[in-house]
Short mmCIF file of C-alpha atoms and ligand atoms in Angstrom, two decimals:
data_model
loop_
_atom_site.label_atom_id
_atom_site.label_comp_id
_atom_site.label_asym_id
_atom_site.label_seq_id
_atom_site.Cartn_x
_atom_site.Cartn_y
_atom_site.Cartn_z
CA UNK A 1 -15.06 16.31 18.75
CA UNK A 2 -11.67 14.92 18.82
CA UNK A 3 -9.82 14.12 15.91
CA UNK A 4 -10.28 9.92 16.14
CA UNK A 5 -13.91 10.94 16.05
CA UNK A 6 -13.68 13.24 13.12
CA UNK A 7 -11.60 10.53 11.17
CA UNK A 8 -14.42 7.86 12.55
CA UNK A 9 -17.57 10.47 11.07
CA UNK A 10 -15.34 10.65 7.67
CA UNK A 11 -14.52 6.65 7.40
CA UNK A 12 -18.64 6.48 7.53
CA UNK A 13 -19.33 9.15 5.18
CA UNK A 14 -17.24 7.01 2.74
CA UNK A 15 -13.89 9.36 2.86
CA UNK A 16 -10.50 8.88 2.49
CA UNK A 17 -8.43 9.24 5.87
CA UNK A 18 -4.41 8.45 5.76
CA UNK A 19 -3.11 7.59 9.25
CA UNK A 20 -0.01 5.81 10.90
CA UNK A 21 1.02 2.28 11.11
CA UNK A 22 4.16 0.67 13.09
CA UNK A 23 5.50 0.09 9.37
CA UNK A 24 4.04 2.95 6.92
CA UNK A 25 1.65 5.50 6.83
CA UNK A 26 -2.01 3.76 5.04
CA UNK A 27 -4.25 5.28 3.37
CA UNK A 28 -7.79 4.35 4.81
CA UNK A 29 -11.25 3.84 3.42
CA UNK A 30 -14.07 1.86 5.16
CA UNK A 31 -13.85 -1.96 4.13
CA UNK A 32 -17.20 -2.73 3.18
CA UNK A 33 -18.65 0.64 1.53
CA UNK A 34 -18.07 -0.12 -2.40
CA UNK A 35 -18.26 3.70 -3.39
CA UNK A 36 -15.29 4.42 -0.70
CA UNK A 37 -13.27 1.40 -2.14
CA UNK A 38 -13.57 2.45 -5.68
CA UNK A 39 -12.37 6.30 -4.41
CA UNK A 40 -9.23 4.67 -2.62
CA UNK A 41 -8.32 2.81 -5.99
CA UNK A 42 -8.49 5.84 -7.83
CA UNK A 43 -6.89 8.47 -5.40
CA UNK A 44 -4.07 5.98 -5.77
CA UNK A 45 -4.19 5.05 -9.16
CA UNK A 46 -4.29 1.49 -8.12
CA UNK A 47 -5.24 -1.47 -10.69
CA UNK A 48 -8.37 -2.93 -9.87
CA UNK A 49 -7.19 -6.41 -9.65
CA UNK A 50 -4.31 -5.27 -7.32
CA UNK A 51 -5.90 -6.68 -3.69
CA UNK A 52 -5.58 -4.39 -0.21
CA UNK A 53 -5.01 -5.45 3.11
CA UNK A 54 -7.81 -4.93 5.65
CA UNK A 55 -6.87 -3.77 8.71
CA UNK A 56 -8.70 -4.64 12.00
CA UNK A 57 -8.55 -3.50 15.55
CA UNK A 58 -7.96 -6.77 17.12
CA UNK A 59 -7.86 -10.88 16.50
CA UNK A 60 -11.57 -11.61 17.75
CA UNK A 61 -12.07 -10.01 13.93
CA UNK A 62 -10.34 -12.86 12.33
CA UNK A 63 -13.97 -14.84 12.02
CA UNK A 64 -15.68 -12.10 10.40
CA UNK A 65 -13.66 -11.92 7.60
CA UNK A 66 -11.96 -14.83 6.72
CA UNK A 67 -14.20 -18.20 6.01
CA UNK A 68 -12.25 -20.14 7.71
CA UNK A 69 -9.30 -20.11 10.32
CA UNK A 70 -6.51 -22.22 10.21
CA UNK A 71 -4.93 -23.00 13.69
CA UNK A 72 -1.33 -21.29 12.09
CA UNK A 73 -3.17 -17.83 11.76
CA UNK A 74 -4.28 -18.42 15.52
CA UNK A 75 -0.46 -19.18 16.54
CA UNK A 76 0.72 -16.38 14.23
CA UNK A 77 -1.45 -13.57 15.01
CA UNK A 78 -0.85 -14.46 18.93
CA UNK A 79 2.68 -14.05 18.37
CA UNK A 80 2.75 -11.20 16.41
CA UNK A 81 -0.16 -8.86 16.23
CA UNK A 82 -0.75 -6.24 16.76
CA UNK A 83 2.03 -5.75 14.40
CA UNK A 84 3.88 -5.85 10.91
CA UNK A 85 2.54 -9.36 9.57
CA UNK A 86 -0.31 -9.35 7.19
CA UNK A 87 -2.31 -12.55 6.98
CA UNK A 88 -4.17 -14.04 3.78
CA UNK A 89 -7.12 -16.38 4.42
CA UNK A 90 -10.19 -17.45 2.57
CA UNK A 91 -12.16 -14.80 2.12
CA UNK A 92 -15.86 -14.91 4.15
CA UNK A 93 -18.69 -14.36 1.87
CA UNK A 94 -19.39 -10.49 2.13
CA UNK A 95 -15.79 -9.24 1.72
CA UNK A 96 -16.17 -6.96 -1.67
CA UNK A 97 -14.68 -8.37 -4.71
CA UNK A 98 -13.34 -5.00 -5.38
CA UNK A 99 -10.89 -5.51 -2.24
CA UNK A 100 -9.67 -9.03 -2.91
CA UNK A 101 -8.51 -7.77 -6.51
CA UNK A 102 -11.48 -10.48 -7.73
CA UNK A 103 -9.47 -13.33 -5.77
CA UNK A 104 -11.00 -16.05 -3.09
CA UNK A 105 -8.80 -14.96 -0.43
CA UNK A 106 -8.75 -11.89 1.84
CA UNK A 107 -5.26 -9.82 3.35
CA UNK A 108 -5.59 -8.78 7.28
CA UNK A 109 -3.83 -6.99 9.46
CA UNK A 110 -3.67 -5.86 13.37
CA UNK A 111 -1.21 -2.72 13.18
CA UNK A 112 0.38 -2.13 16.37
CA UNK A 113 0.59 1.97 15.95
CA UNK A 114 -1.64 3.43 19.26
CA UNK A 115 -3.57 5.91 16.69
CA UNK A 116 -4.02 3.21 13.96
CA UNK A 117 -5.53 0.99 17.26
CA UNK A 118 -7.12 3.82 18.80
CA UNK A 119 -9.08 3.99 15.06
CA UNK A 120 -9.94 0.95 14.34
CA UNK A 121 -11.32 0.48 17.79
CA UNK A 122 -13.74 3.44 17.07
CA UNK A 123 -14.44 2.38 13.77
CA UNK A 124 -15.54 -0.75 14.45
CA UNK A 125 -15.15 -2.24 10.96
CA UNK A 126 -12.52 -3.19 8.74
CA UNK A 127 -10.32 -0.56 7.14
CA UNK A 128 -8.62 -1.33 3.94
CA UNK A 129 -5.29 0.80 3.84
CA UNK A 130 -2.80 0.18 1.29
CA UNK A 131 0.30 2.28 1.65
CA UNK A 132 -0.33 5.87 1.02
CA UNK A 133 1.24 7.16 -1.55
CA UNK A 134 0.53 6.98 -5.51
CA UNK A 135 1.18 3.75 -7.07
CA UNK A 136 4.20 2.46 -7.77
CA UNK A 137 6.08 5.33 -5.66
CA UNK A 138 7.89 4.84 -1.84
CA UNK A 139 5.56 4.36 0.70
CA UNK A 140 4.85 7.59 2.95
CA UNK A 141 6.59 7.49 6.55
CA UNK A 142 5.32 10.49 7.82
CA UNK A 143 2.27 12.76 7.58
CA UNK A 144 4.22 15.30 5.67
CA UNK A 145 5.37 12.99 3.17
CA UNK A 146 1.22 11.86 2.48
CA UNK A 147 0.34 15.09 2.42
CA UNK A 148 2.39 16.25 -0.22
CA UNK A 149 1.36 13.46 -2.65
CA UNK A 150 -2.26 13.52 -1.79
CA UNK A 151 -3.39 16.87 -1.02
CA UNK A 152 -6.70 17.55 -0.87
CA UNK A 153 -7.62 14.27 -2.02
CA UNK A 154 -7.76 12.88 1.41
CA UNK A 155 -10.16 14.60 3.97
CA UNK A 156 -7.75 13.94 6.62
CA UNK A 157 -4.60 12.74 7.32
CA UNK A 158 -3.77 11.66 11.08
CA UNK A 159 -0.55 12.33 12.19
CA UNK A 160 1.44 9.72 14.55
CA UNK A 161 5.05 10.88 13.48
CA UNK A 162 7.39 8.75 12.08
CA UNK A 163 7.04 5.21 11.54
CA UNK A 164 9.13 2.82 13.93
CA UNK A 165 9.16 -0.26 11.49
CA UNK A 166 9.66 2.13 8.14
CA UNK A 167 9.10 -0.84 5.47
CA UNK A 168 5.85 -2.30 5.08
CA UNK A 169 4.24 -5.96 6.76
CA UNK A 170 5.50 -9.40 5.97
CA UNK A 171 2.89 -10.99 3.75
CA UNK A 172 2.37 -14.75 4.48
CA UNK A 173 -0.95 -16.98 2.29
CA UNK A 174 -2.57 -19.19 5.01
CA UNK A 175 -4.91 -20.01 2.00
CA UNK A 176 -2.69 -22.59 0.07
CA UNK A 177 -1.97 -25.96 1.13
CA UNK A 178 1.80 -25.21 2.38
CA UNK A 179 2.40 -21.86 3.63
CA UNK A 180 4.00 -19.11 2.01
CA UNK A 181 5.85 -15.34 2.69
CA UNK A 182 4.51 -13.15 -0.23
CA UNK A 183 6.01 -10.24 0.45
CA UNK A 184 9.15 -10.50 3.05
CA UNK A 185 9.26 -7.95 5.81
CA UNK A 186 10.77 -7.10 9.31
CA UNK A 187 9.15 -9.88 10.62
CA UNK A 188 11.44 -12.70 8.98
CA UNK A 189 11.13 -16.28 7.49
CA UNK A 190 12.78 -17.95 10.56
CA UNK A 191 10.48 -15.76 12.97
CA UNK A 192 7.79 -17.04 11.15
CA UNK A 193 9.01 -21.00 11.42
CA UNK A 194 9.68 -20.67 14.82
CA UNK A 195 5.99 -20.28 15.11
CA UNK A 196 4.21 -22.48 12.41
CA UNK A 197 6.82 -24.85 10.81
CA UNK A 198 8.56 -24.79 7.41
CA UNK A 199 7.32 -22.26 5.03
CA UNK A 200 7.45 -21.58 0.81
CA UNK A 201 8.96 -17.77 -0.17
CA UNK A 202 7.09 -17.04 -3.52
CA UNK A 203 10.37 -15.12 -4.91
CA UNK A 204 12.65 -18.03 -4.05
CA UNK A 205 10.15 -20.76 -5.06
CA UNK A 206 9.07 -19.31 -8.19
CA UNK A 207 9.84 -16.72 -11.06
CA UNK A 208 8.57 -13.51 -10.36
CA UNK A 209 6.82 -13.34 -13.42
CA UNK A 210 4.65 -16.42 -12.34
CA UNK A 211 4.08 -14.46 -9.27
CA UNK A 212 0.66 -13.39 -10.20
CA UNK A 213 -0.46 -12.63 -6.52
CA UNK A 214 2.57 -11.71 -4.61
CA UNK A 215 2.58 -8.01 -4.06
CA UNK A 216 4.56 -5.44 -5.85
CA UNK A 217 4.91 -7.93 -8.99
CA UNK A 218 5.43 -4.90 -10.86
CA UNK A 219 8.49 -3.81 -11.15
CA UNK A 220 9.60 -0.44 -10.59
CA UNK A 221 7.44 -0.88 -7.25
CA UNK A 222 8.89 0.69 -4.04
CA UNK A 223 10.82 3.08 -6.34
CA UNK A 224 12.18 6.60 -6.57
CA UNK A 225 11.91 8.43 -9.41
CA UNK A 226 15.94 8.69 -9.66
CA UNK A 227 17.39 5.45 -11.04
CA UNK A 228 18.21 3.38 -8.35
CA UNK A 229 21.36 0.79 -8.34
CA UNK A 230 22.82 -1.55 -5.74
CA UNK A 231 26.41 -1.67 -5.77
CA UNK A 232 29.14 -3.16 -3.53
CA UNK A 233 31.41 -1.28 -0.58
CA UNK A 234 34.32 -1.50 -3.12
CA UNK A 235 32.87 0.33 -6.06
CA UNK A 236 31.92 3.28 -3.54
CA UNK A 237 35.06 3.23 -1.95
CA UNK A 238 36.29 3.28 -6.15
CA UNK A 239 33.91 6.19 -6.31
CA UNK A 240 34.59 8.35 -3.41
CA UNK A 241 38.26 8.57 -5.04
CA UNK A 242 37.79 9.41 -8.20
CA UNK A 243 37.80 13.19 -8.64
CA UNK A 244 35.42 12.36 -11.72
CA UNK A 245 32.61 14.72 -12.59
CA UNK A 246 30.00 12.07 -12.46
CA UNK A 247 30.39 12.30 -8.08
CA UNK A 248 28.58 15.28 -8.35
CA UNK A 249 25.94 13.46 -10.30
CA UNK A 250 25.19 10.80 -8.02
CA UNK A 251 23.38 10.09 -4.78
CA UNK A 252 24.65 7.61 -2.77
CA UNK A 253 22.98 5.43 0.25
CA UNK A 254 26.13 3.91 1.93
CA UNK A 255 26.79 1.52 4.98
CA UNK A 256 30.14 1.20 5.47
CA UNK A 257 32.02 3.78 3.53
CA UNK A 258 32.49 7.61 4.67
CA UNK A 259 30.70 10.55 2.58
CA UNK A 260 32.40 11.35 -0.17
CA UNK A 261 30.44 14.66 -0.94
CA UNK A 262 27.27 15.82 0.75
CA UNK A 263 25.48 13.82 -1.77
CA UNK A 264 26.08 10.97 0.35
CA UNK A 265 23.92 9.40 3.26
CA UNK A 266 25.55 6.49 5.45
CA UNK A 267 23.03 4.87 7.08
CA UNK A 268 23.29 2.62 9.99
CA UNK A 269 24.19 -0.50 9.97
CA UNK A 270 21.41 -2.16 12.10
CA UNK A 271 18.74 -3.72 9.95
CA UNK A 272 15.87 -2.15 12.14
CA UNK A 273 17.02 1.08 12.01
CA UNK A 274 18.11 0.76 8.35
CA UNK A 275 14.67 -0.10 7.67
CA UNK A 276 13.15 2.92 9.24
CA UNK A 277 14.81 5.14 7.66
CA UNK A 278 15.38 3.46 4.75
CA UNK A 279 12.11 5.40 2.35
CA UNK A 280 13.49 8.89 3.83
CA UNK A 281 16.57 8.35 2.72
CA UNK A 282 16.01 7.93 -0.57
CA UNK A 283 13.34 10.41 -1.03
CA UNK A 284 15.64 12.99 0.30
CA UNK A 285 18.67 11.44 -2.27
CA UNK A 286 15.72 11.85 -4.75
CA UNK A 287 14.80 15.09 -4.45
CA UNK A 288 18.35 15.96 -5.25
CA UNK A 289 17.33 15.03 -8.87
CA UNK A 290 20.95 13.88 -9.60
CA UNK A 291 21.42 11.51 -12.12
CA UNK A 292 21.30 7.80 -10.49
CA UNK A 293 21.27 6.67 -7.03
CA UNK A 294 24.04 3.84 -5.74
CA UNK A 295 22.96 1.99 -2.50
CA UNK A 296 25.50 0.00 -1.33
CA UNK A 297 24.54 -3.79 -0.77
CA UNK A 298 23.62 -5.01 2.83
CA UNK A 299 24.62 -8.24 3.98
CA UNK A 300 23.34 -11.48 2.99
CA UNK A 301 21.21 -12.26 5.95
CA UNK A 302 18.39 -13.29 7.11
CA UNK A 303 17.31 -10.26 9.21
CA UNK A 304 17.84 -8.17 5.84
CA UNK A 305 15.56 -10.12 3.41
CA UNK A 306 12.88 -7.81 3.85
CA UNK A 307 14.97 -4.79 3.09
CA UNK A 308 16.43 -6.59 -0.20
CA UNK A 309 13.47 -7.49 -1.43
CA UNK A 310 12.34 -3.09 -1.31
CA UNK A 311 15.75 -2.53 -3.13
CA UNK A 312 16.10 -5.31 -5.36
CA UNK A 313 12.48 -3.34 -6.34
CA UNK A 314 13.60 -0.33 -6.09
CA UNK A 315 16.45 -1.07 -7.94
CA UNK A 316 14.29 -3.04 -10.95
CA UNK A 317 13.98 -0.96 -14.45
O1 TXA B 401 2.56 -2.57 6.15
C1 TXA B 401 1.63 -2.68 5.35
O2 TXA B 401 1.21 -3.77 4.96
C2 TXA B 401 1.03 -1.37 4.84
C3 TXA B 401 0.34 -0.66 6.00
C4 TXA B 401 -0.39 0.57 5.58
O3 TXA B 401 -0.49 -1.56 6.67
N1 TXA B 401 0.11 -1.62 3.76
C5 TXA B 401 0.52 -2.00 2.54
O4 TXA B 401 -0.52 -2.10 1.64
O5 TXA B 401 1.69 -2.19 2.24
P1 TXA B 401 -0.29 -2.20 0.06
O6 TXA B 401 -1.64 -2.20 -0.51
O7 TXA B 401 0.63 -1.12 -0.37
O8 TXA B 401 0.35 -3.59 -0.13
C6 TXA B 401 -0.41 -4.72 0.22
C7 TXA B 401 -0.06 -5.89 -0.63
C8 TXA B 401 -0.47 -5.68 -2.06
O9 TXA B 401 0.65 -5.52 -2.88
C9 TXA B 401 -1.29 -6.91 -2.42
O10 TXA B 401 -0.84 -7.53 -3.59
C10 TXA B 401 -1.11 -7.83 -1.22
O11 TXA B 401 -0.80 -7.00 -0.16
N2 TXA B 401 -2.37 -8.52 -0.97
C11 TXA B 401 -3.48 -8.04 -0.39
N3 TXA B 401 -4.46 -8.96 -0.38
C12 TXA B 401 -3.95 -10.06 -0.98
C13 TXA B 401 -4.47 -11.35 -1.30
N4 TXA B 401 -5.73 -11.69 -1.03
N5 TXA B 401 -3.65 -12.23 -1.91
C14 TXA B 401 -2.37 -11.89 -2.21
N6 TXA B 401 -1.82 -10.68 -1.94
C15 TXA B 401 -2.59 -9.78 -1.35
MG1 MG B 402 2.20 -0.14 -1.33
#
């Protein structure tokens, strides 16, 4: 039996299987089996009313689970699925309750990672995957880094190596009247107006507080377990003078200024691949258990938003 079919037989027995995605590693229980739902919530510690994304194997799904589909999620899931961009439409009539966190609408998603496809093409059905890690912790982008939070908890955990997009999907609501990007991502806002038109950004258009459905809310989501703190070039380059004791004490994720000590990680300067490797970088500055984490501002710019958002999260107390 090969190992899609194994993870197939487990997905219908109502068990927990973790695979990859293009952005991060999900952790996967069949969409419409209740008693497999409810184990996902708890194996992450997730709060009920906290809605997952289903994730499909291709756009002919669309109609099956949403009620009704607006000719933007036809333009936008042409453009860009398979791929990071998560989609929320009315929810059709048998979606569980228990997936939509209780809400009307319904979060879907074509990955474009060949095992995640090769999957969900077996599978058939929908696969609800929220990231895979425990709640409120960095998102897993790589098998290692699932199974060392889950264990045994998950029957099986596919491995696809690491993740190409490394932050997880835009989130866009086709279900209100004017559009809007819940959760910004690699895929950005002009991307997304190129395609459909103006569209609303819940964290620029409202206070987060009021936020009630945009994902990670909380704060403290997206977060190591080291306090994290965005700072500019200038206070690093301040830093990485000072002979002080509190260098040793601190991790540091830098662009644009040279180590300073080996606690220090300069990352590249491209967005894309400061996005992939932005949730391994600062689980390995975490696991240095220093006393606070500095990550030195990106630019202001568009093609960054969806990394600012993860540290401005990261970053919240
Ligand atoms: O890239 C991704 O989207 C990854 C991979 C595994 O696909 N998944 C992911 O899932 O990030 P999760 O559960 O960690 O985050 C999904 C977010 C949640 O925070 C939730 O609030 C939001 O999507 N969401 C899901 N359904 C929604 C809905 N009906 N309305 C509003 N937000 C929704
Ligand atoms: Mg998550």
């Amino acid at each position: 039996m090969s190992i899609i079919e194994q993870a197939v037989e487990l997905l219908q027995r109502g068990e927990l299987v973790a695979f990859p995605t293009e952005t991060v590693y999900g952790l996967g229980a069949d969409a419409s089996n209740s008693a497999a739902v409810a184990k996902l919530y708890r194996a992450k510690g997730r709060p009920t009313n906290h809605p997952v994304i289903v994730h499909l194997a291709g756009v002919d799904q669309l109609s099956h689970w949403a009620s009704t589909v607006p000719e933007a999620a036809i333009k936008l899931a042409t453009k860009f699925w398979p791929g990071p961009l998560t989609l929320i439409l009315p929810k059709a009539e048998h979606v569980l309750d228990e997936i939509t966190g209780g809400q009307k609408s319904v979060g879907l998603r074509v990955p474009s990672h060949p095992v995640a496809l090769d999957l969900l093409r077996a599978f058939g059905g929908g696969v609800i995957a929220p990231s895979a890690n425990k709640f409120g912790r960095l998102s897993p982008t790589c098998a290692e880094d699932v199974r060392n939070e889950f264990g045994a908890e998950v029957a099986l955990v596919l491995d696809g190596g690491a993740c190409a997009v490394g932050i997880e999907s835009t989130i866009i609501d086709l279900s209100r009247e004017q559009p809007m990007i819940l959760r910004p991502g690699m895929i950005d806002q002009s991307q997304i107006e190129a395609v459909i038109g103006p569209v609303l950004v819940a964290h620029k258009q409202e206070s987060t507080a009021s936020v009630t459905r945009a994902p990670g809310d909380l704060a403290s989501h997206y977060a190591p377990t080291t306090p994290l703190q965005l700072v500019t070039a200038d206070e690093l380059r301040q830093l990485a003078k000072s002979n002080d004791a509190q260098l040793d004490r601190t991790a540091v994720l830098s662009l644009s200024v040279a180590p300073g000590c080996c606690n220090w990680i300069v990352a590249d300067r491209d967005p894309e691949l400061f996005a992939r490797a932005l949730y391994q970088n600062l689980r390995q500055l975490d696991k240095l258990k220093l006393d606070r984490i500095l990550v030195e501002s990106p630019p202001r710019d568009p093609h960054w938003e969806g990394i600012w958002d993860r540290l401005n999260r990261a970053s919240a107390k």
